[in-house]
GROMACS .gro file of N, CA and C in nm:
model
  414
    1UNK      N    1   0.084  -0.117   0.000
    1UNK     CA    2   0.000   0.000   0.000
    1UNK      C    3   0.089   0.124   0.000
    2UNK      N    4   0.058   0.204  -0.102
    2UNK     CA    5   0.154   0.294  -0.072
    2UNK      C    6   0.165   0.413   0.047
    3UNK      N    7   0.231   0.445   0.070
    3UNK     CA    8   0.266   0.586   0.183
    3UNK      C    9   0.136   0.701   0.166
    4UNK      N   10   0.105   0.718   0.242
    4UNK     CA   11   0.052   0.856   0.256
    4UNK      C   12   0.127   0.969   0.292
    5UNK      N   13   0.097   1.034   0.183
    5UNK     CA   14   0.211   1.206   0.168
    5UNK      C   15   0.151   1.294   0.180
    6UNK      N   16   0.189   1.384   0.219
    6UNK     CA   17   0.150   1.554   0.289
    6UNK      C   18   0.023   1.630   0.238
    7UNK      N   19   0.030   1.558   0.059
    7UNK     CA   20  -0.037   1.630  -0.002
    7UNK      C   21  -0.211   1.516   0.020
    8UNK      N   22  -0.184   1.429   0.059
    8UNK     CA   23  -0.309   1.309   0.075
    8UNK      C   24  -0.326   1.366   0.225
    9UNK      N   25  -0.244   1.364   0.313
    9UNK     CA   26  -0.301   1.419   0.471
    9UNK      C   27  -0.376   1.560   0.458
   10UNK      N   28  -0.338   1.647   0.340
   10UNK     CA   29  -0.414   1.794   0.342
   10UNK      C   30  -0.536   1.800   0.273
   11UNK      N   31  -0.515   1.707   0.156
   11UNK     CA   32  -0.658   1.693   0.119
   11UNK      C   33  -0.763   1.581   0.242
   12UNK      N   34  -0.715   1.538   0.274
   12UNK     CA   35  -0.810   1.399   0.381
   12UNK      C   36  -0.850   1.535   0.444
   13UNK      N   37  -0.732   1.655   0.531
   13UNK     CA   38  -0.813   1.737   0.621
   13UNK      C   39  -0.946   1.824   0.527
   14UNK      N   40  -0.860   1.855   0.422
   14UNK     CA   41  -0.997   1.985   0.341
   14UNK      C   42  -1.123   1.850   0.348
   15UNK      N   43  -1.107   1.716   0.322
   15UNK     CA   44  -1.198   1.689   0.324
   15UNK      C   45  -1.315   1.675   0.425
   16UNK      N   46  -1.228   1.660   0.535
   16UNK     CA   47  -1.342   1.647   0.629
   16UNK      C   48  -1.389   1.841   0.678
   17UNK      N   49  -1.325   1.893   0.659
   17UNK     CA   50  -1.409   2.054   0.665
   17UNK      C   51  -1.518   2.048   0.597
   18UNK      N   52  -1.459   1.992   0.431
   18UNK     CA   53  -1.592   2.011   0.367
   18UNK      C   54  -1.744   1.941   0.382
   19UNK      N   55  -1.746   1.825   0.422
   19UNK     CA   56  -1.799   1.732   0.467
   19UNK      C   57  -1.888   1.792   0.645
   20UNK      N   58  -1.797   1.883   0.727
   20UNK     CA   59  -1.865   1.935   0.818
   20UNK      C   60  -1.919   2.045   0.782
   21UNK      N   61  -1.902   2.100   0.638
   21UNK     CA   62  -1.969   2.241   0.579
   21UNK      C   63  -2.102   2.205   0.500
   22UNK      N   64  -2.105   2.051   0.435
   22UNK     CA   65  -2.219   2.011   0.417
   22UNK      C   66  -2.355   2.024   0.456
   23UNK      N   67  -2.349   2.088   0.504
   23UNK     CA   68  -2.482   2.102   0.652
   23UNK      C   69  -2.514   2.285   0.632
   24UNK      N   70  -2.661   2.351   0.546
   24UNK     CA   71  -2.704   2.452   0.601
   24UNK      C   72  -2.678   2.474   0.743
   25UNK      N   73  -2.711   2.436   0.817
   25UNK     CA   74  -2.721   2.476   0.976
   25UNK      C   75  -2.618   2.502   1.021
   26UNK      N   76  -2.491   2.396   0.982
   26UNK     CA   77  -2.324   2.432   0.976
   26UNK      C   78  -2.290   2.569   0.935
   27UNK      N   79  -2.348   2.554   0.796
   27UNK     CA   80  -2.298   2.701   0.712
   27UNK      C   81  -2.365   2.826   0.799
   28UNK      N   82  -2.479   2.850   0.848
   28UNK     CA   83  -2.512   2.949   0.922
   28UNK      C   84  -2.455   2.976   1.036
   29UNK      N   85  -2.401   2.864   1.068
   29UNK     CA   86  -2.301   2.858   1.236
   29UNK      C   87  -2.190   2.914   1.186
   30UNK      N   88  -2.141   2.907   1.099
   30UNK     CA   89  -1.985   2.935   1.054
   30UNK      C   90  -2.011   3.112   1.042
   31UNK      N   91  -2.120   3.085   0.961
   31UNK     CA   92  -2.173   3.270   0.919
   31UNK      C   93  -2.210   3.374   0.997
   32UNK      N   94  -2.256   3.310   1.139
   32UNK     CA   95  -2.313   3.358   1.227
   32UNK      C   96  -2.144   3.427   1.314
   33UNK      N   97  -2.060   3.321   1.354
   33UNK     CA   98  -1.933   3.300   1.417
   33UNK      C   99  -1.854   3.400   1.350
   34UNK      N  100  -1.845   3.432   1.236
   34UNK     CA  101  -1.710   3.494   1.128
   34UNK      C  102  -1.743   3.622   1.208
   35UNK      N  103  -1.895   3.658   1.225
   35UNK     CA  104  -1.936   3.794   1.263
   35UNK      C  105  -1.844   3.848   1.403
   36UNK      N  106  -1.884   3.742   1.492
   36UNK     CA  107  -1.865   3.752   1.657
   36UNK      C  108  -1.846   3.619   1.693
   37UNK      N  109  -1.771   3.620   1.818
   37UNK     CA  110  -1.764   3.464   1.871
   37UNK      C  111  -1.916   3.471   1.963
   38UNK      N  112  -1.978   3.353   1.975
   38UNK     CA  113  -2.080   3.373   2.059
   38UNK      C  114  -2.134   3.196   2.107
   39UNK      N  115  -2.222   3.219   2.242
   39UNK     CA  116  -2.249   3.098   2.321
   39UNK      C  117  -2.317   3.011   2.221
   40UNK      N  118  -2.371   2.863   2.295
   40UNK     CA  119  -2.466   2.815   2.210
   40UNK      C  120  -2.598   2.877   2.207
   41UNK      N  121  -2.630   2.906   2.333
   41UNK     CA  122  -2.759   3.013   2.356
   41UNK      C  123  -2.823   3.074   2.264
   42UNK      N  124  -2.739   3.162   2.250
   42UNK     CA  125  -2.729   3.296   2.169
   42UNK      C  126  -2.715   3.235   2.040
   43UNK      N  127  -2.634   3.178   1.985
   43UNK     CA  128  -2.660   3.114   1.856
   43UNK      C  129  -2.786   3.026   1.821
   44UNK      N  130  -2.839   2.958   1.916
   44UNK     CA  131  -2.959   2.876   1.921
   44UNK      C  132  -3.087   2.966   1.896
   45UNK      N  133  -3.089   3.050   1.917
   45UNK     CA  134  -3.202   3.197   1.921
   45UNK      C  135  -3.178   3.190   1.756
   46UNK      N  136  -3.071   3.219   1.688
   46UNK     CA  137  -3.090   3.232   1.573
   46UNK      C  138  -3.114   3.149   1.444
   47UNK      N  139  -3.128   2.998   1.509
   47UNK     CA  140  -3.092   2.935   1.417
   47UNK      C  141  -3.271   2.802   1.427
   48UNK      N  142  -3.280   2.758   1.345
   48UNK     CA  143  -3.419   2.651   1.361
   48UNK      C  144  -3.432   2.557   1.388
   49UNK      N  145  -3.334   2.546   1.476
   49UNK     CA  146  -3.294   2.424   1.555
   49UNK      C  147  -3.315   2.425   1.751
   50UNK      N  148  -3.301   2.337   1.820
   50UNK     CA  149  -3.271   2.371   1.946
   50UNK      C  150  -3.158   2.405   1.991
   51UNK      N  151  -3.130   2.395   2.102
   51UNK     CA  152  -2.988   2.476   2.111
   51UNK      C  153  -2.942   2.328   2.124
   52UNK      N  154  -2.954   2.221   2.190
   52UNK     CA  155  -2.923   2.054   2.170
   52UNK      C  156  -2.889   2.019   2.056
   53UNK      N  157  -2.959   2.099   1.965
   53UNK     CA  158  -2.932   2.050   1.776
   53UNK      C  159  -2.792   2.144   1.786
   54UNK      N  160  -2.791   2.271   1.823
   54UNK     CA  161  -2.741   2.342   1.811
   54UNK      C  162  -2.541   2.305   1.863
   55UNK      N  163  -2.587   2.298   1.965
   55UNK     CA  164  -2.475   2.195   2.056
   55UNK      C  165  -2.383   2.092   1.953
   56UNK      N  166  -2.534   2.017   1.909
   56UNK     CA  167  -2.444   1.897   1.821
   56UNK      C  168  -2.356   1.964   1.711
   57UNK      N  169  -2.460   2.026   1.635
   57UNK     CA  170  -2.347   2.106   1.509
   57UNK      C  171  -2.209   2.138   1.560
   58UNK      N  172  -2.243   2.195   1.662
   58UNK     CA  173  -2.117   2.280   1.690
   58UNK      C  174  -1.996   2.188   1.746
   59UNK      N  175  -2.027   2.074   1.817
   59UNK     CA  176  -1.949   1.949   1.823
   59UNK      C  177  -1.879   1.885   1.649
   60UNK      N  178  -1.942   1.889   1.569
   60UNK     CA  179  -1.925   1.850   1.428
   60UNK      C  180  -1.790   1.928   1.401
   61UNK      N  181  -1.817   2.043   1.385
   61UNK     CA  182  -1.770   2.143   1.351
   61UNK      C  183  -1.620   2.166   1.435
   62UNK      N  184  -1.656   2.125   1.568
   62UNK     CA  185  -1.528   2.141   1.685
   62UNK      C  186  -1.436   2.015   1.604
   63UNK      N  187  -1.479   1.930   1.574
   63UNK     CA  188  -1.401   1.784   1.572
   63UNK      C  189  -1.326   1.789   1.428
   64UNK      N  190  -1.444   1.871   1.346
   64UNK     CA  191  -1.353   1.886   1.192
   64UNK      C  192  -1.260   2.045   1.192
   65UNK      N  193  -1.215   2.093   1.321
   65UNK     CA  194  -1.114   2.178   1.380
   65UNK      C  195  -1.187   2.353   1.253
   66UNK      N  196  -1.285   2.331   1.299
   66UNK     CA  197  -1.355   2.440   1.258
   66UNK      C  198  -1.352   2.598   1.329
   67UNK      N  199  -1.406   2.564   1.461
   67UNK     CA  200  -1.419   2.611   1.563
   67UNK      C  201  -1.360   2.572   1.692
   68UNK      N  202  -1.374   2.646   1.790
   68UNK     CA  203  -1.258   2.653   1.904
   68UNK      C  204  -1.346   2.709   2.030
   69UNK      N  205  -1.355   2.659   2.151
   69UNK     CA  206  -1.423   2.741   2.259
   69UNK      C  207  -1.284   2.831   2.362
   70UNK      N  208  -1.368   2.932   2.367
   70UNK     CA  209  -1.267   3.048   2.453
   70UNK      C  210  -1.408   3.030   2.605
   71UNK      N  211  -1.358   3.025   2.758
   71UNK     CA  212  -1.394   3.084   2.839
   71UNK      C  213  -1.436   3.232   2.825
   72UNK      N  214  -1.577   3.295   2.866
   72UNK     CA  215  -1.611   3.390   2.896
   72UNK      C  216  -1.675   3.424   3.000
   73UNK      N  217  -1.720   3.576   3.041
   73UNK     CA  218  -1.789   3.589   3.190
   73UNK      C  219  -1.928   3.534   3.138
   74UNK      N  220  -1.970   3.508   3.071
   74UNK     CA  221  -2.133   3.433   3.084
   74UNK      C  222  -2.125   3.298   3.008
   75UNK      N  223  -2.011   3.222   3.010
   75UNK     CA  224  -2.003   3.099   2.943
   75UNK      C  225  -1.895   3.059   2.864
   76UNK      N  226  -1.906   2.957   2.790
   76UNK     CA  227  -1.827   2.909   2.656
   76UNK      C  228  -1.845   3.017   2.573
   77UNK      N  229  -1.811   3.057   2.507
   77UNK     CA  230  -1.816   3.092   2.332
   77UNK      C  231  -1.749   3.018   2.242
   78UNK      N  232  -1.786   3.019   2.136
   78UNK     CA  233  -1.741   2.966   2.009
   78UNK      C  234  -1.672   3.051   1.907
   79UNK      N  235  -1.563   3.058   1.829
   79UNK     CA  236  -1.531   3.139   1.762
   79UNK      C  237  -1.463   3.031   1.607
   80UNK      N  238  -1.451   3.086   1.528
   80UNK     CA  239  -1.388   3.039   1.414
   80UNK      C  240  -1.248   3.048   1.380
   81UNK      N  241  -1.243   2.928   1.347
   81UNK     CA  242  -1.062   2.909   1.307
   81UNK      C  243  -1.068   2.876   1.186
   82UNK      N  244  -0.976   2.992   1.088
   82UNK     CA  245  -1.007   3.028   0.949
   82UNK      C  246  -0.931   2.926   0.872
   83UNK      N  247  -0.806   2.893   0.972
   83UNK     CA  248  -0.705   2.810   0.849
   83UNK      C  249  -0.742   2.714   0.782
   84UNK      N  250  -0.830   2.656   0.881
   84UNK     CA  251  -0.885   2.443   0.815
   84UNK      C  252  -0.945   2.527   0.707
   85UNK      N  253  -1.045   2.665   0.679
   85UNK     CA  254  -1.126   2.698   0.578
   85UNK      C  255  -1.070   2.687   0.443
   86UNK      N  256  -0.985   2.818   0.483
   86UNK     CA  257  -0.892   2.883   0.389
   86UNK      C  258  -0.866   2.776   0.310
   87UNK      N  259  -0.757   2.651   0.361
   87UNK     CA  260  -0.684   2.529   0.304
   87UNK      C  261  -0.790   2.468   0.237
   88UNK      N  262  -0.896   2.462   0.240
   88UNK     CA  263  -1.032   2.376   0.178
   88UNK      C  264  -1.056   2.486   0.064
   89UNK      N  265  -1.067   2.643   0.054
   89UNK     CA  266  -1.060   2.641  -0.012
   89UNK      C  267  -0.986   2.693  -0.091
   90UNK      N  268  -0.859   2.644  -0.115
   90UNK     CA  269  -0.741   2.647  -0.176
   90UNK      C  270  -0.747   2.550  -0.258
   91UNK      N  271  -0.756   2.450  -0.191
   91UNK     CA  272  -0.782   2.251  -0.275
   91UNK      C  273  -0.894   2.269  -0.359
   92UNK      N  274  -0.998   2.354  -0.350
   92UNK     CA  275  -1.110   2.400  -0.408
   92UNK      C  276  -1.103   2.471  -0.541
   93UNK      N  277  -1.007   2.574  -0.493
   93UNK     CA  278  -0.941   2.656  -0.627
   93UNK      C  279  -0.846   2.615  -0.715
   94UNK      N  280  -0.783   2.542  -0.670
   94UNK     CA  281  -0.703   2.425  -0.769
   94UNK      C  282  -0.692   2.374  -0.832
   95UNK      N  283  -0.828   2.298  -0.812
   95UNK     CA  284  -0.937   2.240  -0.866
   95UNK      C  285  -0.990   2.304  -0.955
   96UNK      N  286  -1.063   2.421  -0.972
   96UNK     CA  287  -1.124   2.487  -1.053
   96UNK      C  288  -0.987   2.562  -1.160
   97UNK      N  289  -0.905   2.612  -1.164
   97UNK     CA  290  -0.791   2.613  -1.223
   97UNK      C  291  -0.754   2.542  -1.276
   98UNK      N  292  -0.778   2.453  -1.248
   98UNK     CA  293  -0.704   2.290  -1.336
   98UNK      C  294  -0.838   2.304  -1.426
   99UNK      N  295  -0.930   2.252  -1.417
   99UNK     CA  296  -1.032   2.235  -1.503
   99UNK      C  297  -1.075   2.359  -1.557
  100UNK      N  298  -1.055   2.482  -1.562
  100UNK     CA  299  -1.052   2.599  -1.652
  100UNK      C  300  -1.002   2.653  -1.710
  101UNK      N  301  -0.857   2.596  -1.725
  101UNK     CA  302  -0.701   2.539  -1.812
  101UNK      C  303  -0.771   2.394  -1.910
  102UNK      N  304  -0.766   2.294  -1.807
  102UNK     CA  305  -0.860   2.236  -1.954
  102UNK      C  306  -0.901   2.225  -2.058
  103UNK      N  307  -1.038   2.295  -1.967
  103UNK     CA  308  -1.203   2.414  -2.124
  103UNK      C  309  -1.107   2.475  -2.167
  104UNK      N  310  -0.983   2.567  -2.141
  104UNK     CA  311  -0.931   2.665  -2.227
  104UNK      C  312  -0.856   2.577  -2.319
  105UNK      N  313  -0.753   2.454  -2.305
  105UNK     CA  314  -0.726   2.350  -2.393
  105UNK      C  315  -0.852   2.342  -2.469
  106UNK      N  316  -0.918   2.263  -2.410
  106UNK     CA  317  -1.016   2.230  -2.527
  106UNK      C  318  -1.044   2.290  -2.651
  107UNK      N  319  -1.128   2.436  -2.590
  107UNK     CA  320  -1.132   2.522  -2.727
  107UNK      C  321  -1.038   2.538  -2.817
  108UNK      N  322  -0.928   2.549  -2.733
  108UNK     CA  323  -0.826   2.586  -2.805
  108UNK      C  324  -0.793   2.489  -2.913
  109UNK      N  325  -0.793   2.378  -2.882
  109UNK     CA  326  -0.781   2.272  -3.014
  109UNK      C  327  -0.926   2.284  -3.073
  110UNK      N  328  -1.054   2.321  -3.084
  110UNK     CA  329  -1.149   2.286  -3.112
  110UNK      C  330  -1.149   2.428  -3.224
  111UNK      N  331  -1.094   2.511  -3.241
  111UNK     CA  332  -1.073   2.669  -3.277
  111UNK      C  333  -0.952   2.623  -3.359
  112UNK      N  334  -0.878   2.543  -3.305
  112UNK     CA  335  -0.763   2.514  -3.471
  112UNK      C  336  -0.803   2.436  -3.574
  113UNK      N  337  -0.904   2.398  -3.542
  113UNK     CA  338  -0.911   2.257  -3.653
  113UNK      C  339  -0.904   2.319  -3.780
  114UNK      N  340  -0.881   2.259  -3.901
  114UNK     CA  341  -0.768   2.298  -3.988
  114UNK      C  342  -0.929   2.385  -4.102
  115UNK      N  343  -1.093   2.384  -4.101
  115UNK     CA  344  -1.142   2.451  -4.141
  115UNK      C  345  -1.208   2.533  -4.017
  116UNK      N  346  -1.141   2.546  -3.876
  116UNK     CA  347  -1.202   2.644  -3.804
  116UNK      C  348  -1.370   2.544  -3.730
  117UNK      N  349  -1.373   2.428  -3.737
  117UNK     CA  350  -1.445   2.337  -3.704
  117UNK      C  351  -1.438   2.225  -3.612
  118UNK      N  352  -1.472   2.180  -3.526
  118UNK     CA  353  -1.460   2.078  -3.426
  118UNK      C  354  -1.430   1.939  -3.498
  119UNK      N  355  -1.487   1.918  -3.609
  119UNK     CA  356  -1.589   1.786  -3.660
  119UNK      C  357  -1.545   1.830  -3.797
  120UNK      N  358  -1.519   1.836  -3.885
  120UNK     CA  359  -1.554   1.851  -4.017
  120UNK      C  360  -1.702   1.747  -4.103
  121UNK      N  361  -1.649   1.637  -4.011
  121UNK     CA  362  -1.747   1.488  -4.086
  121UNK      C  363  -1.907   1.554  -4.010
  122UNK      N  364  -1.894   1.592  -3.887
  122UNK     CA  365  -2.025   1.623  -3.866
  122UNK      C  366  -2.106   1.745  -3.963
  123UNK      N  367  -2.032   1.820  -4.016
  123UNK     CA  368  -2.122   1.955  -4.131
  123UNK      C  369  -2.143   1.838  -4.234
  124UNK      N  370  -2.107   1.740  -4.259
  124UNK     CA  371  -2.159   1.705  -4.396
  124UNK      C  372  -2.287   1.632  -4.429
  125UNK      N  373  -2.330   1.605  -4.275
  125UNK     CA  374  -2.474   1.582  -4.279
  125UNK      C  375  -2.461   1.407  -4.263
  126UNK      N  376  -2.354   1.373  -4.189
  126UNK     CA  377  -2.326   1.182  -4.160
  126UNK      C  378  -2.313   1.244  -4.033
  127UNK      N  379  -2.349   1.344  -3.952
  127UNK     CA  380  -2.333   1.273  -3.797
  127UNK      C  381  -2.212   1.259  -3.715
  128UNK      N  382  -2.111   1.287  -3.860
  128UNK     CA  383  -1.958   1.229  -3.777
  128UNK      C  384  -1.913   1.078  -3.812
  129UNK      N  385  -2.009   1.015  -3.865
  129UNK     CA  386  -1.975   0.895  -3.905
  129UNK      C  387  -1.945   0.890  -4.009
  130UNK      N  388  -1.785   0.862  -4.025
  130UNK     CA  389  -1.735   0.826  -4.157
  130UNK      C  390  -1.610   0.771  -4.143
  131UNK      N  391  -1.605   0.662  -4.220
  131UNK     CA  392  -1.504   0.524  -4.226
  131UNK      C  393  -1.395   0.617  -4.250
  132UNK      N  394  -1.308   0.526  -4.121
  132UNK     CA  395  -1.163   0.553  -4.133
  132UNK      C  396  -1.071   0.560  -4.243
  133UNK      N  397  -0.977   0.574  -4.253
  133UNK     CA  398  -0.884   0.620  -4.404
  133UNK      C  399  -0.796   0.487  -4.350
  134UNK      N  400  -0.776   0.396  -4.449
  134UNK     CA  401  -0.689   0.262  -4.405
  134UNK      C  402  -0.556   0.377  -4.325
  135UNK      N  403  -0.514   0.277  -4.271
  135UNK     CA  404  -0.439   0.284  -4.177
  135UNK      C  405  -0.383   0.372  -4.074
  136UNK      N  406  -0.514   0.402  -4.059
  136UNK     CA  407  -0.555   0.549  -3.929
  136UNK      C  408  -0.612   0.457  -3.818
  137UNK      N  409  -0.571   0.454  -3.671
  137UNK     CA  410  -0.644   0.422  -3.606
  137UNK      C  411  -0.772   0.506  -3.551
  138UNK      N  412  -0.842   0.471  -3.475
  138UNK     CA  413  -1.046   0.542  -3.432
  138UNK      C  414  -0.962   0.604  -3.304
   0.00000   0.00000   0.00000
């Protein structure tokens, strides 16, 4: 089996962020948090859940190193820890870069073809179907 390398341990982490971002109720916790750090209480007021539902998310979220509790004079608070984000979406943008290099390949060969056409066989009204020239492979 081979080794797991730095770049498989960073994606495994973006993955599980993303996987705890899966969740509306997550995403409003995160949205709610970026603003202010704040209790479950107080977050439970805002959200359509109980504060027990509320609790759980925020356990989700603690475990996929989302969020972080600070001591305050009226409780826990919750606040957000940006890096696990950020790195998710970095792996995210990467992603989309790679595949928008691609489409730009693509066209780009699809824009040379030698009459300015993708297909030539498809304008002639066969569909694209037309027998190979001996000793051309498909």
């Amino acid at each position: 089996m081979p080794e797991r390398t730095e770049q498989h341990e960073a994606h495994a982490a973006s993955a599980q962020v993303l996987k705890a971002l899966a969740d509306p109720v997550r995403l409003q916790i995160m949205d709610s948090l970026a603003a202010r750090p704040r209790g479950v209480t107080d977050l439970a007021r805002t959200l359509p859940i109980t504060r027990q539902g509320t609790a759980k998310h925020l356990g989700v979220l603690r475990r996929a190193g989302l969020v972080e509790t600070r001591p305050g004079p009226t409780g826990e608070s919750y606040r957000v820890i940006p890096a696990p984000v950020d790195e998710a979406s970095r792996v995210l943008a990467r992603a989309a870069d790679r595949w928008t290099t691609q489409l730009e390949l693509l066209k780009q060969a699809a824009e040379s073809a030698p009459d300015g056409s993708a297909d030539p066989a498809a304008e002639e009204g066969d569909g694209g179907m037309r027998p190979a020239a001996p000793g051309s492979s498909p």
